[in-house]
mmCIF file of C-alpha atoms and ligand atoms in Angstrom:
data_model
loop_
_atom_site.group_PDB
_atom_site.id
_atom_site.type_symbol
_atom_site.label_atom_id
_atom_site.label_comp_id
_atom_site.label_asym_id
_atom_site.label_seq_id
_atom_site.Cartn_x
_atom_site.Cartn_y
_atom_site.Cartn_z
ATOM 1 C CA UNK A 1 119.817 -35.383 24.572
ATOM 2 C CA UNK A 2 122.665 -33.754 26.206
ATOM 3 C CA UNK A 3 123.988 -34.185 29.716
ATOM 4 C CA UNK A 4 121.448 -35.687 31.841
ATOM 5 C CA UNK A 5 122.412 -39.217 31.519
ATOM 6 C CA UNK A 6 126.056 -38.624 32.886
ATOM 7 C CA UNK A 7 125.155 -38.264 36.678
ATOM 8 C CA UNK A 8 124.730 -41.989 36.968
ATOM 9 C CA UNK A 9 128.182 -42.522 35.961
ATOM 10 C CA UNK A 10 129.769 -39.923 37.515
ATOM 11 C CA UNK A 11 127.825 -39.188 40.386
ATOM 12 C CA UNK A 12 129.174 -35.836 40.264
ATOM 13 C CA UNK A 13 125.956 -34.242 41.685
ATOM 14 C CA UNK A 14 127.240 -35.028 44.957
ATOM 15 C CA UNK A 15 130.835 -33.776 44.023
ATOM 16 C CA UNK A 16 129.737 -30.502 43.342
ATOM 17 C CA UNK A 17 126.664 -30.334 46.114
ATOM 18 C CA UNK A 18 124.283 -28.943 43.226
ATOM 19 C CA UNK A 19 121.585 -28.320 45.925
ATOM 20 C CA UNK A 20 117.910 -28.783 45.553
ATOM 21 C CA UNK A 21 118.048 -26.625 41.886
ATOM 22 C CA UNK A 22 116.605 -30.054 39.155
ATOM 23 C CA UNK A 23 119.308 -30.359 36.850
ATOM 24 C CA UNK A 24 117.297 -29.410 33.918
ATOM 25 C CA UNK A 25 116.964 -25.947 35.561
ATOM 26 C CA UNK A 26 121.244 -25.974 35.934
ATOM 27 C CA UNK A 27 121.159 -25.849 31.765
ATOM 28 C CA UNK A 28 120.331 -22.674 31.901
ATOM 29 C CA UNK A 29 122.548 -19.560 32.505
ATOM 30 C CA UNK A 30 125.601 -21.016 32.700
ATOM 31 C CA UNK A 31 128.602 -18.941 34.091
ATOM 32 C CA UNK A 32 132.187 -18.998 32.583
ATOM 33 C CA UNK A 33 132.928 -21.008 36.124
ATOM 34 C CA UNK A 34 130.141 -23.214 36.132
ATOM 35 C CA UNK A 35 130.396 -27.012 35.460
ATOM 36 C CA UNK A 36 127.426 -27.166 33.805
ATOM 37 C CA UNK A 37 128.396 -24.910 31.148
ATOM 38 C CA UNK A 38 130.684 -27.831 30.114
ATOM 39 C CA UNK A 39 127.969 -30.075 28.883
ATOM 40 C CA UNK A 40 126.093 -27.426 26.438
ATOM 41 C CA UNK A 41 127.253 -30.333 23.669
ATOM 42 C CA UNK A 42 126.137 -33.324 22.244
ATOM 43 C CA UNK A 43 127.627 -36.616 23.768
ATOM 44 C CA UNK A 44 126.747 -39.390 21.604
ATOM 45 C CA UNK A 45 128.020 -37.451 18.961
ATOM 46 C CA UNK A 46 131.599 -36.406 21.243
ATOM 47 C CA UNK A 47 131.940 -39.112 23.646
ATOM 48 C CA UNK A 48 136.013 -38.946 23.858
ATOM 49 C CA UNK A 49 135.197 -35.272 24.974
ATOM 50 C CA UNK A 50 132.249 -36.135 27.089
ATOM 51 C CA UNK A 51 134.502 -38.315 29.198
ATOM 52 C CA UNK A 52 137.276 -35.652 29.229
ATOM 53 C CA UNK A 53 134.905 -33.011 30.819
ATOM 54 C CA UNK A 54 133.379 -35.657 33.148
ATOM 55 C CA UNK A 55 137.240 -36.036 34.333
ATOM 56 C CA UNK A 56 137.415 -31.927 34.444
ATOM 57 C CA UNK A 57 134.344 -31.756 36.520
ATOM 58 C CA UNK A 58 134.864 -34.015 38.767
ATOM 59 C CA UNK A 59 139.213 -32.731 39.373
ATOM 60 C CA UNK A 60 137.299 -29.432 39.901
ATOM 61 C CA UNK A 61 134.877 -30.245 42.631
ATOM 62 C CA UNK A 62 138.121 -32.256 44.363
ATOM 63 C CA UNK A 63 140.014 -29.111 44.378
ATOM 64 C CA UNK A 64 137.155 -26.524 45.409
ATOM 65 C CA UNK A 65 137.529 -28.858 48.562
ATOM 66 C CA UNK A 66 141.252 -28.739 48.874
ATOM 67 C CA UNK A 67 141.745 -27.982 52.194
ATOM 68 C CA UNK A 68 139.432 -31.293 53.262
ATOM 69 C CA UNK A 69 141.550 -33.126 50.260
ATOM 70 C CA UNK A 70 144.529 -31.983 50.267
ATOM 71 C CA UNK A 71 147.750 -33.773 51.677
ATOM 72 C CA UNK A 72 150.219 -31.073 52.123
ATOM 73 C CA UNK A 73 150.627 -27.272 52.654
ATOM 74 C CA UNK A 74 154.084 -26.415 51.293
ATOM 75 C CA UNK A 75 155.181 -22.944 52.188
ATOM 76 C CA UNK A 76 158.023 -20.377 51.030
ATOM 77 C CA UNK A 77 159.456 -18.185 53.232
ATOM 78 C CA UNK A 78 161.520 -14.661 52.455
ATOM 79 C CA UNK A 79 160.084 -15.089 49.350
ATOM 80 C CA UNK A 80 159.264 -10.780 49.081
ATOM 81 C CA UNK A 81 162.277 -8.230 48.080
ATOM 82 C CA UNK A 82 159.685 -5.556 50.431
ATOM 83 C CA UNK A 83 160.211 -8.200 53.450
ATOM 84 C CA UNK A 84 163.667 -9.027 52.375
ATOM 85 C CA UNK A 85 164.419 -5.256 52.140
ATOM 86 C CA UNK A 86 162.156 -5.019 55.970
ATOM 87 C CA UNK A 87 164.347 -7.204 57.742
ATOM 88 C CA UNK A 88 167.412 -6.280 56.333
ATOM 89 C CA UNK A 89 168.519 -9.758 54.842
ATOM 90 C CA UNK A 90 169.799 -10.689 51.416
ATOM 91 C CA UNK A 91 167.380 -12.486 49.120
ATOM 92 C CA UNK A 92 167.649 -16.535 48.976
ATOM 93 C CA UNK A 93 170.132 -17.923 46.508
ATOM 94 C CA UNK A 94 166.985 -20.738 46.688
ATOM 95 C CA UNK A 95 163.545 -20.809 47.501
ATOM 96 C CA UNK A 96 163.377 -21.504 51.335
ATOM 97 C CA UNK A 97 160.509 -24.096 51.587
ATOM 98 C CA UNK A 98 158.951 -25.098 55.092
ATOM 99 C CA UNK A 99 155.391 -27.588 55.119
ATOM 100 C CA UNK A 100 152.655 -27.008 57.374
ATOM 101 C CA UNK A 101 150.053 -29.689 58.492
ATOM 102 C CA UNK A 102 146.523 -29.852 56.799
ATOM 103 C CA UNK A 103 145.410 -29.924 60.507
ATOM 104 C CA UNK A 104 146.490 -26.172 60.499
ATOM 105 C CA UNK A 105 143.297 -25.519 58.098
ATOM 106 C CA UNK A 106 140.834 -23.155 58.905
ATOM 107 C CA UNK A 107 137.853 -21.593 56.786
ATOM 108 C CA UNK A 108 135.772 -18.541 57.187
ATOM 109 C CA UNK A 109 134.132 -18.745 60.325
ATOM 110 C CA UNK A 110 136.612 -20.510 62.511
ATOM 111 C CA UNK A 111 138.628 -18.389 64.697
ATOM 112 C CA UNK A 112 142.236 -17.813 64.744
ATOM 113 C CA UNK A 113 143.754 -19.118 68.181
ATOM 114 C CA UNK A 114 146.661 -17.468 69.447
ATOM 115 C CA UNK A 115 148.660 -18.625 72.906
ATOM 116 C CA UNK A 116 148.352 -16.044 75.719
ATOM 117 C CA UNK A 117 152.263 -15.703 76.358
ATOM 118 C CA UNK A 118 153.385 -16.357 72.727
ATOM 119 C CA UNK A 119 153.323 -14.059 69.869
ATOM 120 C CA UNK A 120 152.338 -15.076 66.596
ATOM 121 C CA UNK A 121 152.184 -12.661 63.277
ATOM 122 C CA UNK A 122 150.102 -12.429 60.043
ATOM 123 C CA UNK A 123 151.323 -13.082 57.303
ATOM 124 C CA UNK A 124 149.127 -12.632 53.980
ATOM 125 C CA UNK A 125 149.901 -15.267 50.764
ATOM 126 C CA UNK A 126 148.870 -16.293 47.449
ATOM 127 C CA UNK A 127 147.880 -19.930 47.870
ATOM 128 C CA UNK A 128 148.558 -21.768 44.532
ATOM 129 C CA UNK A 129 146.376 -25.094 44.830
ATOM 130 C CA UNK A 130 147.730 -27.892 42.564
ATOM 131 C CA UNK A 131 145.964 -29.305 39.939
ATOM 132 C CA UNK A 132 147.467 -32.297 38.559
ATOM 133 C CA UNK A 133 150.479 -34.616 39.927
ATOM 134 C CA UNK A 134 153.635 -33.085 39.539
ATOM 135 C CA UNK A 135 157.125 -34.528 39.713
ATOM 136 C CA UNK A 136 160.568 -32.727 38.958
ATOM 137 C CA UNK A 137 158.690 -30.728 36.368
ATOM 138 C CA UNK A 138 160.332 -27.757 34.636
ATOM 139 C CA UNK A 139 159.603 -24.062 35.129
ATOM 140 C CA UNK A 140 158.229 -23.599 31.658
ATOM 141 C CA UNK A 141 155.723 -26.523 32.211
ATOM 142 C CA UNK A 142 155.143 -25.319 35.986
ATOM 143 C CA UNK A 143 151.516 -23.511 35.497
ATOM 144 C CA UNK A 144 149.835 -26.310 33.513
ATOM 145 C CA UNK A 145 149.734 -28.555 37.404
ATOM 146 C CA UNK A 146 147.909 -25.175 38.844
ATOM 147 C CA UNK A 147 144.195 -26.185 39.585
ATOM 148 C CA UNK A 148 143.084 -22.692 41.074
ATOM 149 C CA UNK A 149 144.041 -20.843 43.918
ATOM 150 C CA UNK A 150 143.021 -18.743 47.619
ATOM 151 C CA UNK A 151 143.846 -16.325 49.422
ATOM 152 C CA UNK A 152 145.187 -17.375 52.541
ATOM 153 C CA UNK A 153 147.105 -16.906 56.140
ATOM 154 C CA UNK A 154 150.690 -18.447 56.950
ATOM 155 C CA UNK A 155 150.050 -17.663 60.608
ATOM 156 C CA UNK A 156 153.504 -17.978 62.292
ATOM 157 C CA UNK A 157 154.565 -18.500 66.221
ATOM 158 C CA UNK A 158 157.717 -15.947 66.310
ATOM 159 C CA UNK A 159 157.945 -17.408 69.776
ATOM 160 C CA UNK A 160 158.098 -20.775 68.497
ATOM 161 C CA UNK A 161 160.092 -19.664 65.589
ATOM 162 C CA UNK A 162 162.738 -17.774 67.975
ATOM 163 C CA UNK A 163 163.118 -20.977 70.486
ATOM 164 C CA UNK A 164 163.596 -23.107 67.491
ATOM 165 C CA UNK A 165 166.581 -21.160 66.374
ATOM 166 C CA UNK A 166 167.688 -20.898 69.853
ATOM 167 C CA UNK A 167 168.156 -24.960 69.339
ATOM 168 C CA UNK A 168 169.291 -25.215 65.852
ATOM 169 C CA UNK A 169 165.837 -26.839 65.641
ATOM 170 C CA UNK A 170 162.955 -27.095 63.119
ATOM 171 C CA UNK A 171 160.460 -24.318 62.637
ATOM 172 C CA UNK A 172 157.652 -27.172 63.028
ATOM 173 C CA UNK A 173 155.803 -25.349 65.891
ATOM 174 C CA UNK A 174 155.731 -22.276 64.787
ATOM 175 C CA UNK A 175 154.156 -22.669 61.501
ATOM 176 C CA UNK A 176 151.443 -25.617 61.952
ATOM 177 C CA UNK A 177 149.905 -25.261 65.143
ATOM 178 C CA UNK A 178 146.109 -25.549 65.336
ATOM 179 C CA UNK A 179 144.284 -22.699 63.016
ATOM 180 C CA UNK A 180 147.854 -21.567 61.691
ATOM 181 C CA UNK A 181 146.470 -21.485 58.404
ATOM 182 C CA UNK A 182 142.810 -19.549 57.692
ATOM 183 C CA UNK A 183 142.549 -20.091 53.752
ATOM 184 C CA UNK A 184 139.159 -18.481 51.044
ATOM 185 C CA UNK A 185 137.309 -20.322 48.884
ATOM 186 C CA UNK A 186 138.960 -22.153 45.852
ATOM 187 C CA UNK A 187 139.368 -19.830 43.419
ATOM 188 C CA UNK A 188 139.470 -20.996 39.416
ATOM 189 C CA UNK A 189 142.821 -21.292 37.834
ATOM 190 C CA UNK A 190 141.057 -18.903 34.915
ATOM 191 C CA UNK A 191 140.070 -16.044 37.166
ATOM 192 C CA UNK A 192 143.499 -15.860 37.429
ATOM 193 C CA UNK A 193 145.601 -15.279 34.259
ATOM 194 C CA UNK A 194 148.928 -14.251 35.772
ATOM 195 C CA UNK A 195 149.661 -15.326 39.521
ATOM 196 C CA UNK A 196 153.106 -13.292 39.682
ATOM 197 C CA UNK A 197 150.637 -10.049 39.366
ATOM 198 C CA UNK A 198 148.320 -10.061 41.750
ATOM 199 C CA UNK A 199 147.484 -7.510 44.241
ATOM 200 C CA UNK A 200 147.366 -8.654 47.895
ATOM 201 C CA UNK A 201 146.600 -6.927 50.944
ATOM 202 C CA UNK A 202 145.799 -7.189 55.104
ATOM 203 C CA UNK A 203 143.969 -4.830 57.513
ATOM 204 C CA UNK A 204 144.259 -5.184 61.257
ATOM 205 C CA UNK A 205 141.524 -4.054 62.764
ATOM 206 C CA UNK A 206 140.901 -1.575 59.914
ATOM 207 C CA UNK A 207 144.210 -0.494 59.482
ATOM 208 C CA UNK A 208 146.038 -1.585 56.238
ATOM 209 C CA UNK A 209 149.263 -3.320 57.058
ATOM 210 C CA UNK A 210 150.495 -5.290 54.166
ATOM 211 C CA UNK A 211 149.742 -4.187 50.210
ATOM 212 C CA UNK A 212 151.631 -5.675 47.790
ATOM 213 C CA UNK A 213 151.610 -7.541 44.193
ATOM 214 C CA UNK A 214 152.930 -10.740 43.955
ATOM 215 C CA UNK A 215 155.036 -9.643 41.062
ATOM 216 C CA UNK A 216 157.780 -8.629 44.174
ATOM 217 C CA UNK A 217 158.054 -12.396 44.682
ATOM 218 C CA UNK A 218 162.111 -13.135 44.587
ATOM 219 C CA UNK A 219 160.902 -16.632 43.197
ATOM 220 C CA UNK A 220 158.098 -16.715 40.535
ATOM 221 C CA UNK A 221 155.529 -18.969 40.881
ATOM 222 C CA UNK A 222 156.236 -21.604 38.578
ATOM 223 C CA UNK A 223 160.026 -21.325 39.561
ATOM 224 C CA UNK A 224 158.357 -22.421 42.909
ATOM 225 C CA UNK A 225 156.409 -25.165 41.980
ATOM 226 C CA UNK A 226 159.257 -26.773 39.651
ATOM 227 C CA UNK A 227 161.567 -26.245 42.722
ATOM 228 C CA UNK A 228 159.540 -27.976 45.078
ATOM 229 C CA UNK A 229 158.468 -30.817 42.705
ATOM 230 C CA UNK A 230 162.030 -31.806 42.428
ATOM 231 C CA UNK A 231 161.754 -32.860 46.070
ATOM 232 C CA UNK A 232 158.068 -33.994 46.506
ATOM 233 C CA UNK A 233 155.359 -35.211 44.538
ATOM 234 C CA UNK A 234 152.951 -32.407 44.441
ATOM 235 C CA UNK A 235 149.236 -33.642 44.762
ATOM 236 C CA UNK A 236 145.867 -32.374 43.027
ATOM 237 C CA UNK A 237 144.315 -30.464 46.231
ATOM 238 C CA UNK A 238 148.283 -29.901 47.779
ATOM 239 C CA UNK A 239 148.338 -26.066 48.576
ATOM 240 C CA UNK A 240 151.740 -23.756 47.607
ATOM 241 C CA UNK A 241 151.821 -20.860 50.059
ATOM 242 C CA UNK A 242 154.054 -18.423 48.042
ATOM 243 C CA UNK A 243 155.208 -16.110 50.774
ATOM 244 C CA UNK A 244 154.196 -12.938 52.338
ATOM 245 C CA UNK A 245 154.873 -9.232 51.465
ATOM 246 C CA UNK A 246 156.290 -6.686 53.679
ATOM 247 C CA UNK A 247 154.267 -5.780 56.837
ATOM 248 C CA UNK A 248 154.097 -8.836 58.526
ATOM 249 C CA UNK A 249 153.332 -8.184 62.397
ATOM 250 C CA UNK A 250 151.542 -9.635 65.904
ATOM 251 C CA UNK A 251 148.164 -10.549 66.737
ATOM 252 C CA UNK A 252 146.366 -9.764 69.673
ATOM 253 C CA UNK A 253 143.502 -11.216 71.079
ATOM 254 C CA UNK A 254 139.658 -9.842 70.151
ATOM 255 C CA UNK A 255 141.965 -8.547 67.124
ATOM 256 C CA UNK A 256 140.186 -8.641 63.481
ATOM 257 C CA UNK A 257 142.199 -9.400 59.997
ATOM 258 C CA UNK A 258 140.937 -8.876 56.730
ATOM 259 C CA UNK A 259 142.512 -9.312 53.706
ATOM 260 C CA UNK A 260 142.119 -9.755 50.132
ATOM 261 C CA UNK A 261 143.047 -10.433 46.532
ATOM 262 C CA UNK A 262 142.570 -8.322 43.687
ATOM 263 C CA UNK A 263 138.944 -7.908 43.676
ATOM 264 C CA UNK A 264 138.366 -11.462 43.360
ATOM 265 C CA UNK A 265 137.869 -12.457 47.495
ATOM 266 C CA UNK A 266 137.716 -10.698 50.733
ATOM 267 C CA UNK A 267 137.941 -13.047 54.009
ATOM 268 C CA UNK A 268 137.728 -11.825 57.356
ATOM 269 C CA UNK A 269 138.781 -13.478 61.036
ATOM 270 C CA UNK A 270 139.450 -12.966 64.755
ATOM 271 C CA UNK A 271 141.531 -13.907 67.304
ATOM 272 C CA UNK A 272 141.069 -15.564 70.535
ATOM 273 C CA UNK A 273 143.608 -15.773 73.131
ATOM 274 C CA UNK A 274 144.267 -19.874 74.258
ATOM 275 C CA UNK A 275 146.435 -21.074 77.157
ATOM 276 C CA UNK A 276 150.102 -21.298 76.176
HETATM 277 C C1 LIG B 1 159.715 -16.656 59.241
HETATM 278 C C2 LIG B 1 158.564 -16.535 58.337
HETATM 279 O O1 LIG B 1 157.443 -16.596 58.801
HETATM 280 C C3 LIG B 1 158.828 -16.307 56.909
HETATM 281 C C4 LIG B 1 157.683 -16.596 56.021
HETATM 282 O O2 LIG B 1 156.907 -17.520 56.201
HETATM 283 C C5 LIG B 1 157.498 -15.736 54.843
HETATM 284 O O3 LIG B 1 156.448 -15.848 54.181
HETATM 285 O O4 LIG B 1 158.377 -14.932 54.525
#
């Protein structure tokens, strides 16, 4: 006897929305990145590790939903030497770390709404999704809290952005309005082996406007997480936006983005104008 018994404990048919497939069927052809493949032992004999990968199954079906779970966006900005070298501006002594609200969330299908006298740019990012709980951690232990990652959009208001300067005044509205942030799917921590080389990139209505590895980031990713963690807890399902490359530029309405991440995930979505 193998797995069956463990969905009354766990109830993790529900967490991961198995679908109408019996679970008997689910033993068979397991994928590298399918839960299921985690049971293929025998758990009277390994209970200690039958518990452990009930825990594992359960922390990954939490984070495949991390933009309904999650509790914070954290972003970076001027975190590229290509946009640093773009706009002309010396590189951060420190990471330069901004939040955005999980109301900002948007998934494929939902359209990205831009105000009719504003102006508000792309801006294409690894999104590191955390794992485990994470508190003034070091750099070397950084990438043991990552749970997985997207690909995702730090849509910004440069109208917003500019006024708030104007005032000496937070960058609040120009980074977390409604739809400000169109994420993928979760993607596994293991398709993933290094997240400072990745390839990135953005079309605008066909056009390619931003291509660049992550491995231009001024700040790596763990030095990112460690930084942030000495300020704020980092929760599983909490998403790190890492930056964007060179390129960034406006929106129009009826425009189309694309973008994508090594060949791993495309996503796709348009614009609609809204009143200012
Ligand atoms: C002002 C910005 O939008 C900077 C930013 O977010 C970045 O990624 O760089």
């Amino acid at each position: 006897m193998l797995f069956l018994t463990y969905s009354s404990h766990c109830n993790y048919r529900t967490l991961f929305a198995a679908g109408s497939r019996s679970r008997r069927k689910q033993t068979t052809h397991a994928s590298q990145d399918d839960p299921k493949h985690l049971f293929s032992f025998d758990k009277k004999k390994n209970p200690v590790m039958a518990s452990s990968l009930v825990s594992k199954m359960a922390s990954r079906a939490h984070l495949s939903n991390f933009s309904e779970v999650g509790r914070k966006i954290v972003g970076a900005a001027l975190n590229y030497k290509s946009l640093a070298h773009d706009l002309k501006v010396p590189h951060p002594a420190k990471p330069i770390i901004f939040l955005k609200a999980t109301s900002s969330y948007i998934n494929v299908g939902q359209v990205i709404e831009v105000p009719k006298a504003e102006t508000v740019n792309y801006e294409v990012e690894l999104g590191v999704v955390i794992g485990k709980k994470c508190k003034r951690i070091s750099e070397a232990n950084a990438l043991d809290y990552i749970g997985g990652y997207c690909l995702a959009l730090d849509m910004t208001n440069v109208t917003q952005i500019g006024n708030a300067k104007k005032m000496s005044a937070p960058w609040d509205l120009g980074k977390t309005f409604d739809t400000a942030c169109p994420v993928s799917k979760f993607i596994p921590k293991e398709s993933i082996k290094n997240p400072d080389d990745v390839k990135l990139w953005l079309k605008l209505n066909g056009n390619v406007k931003q291509e660049e590895s992550t491995s231009d980031m001024i700040f790596s990713t763990s030095q990112l997480i460690s930084y942030v963690s000495q300020f704020m807890t980092l929760e599983p399902g909490d998403l790190l936006l890492t930056g964007s490359p060179s390129g960034v530029g406006p929106v129009r309405p009826n425009d189309v983005l694309e973008c994508g991440l090594n060949d791993l995930v495309t996503m796709t979505f348009s614009v609609r104008a809204v009143e200012s």
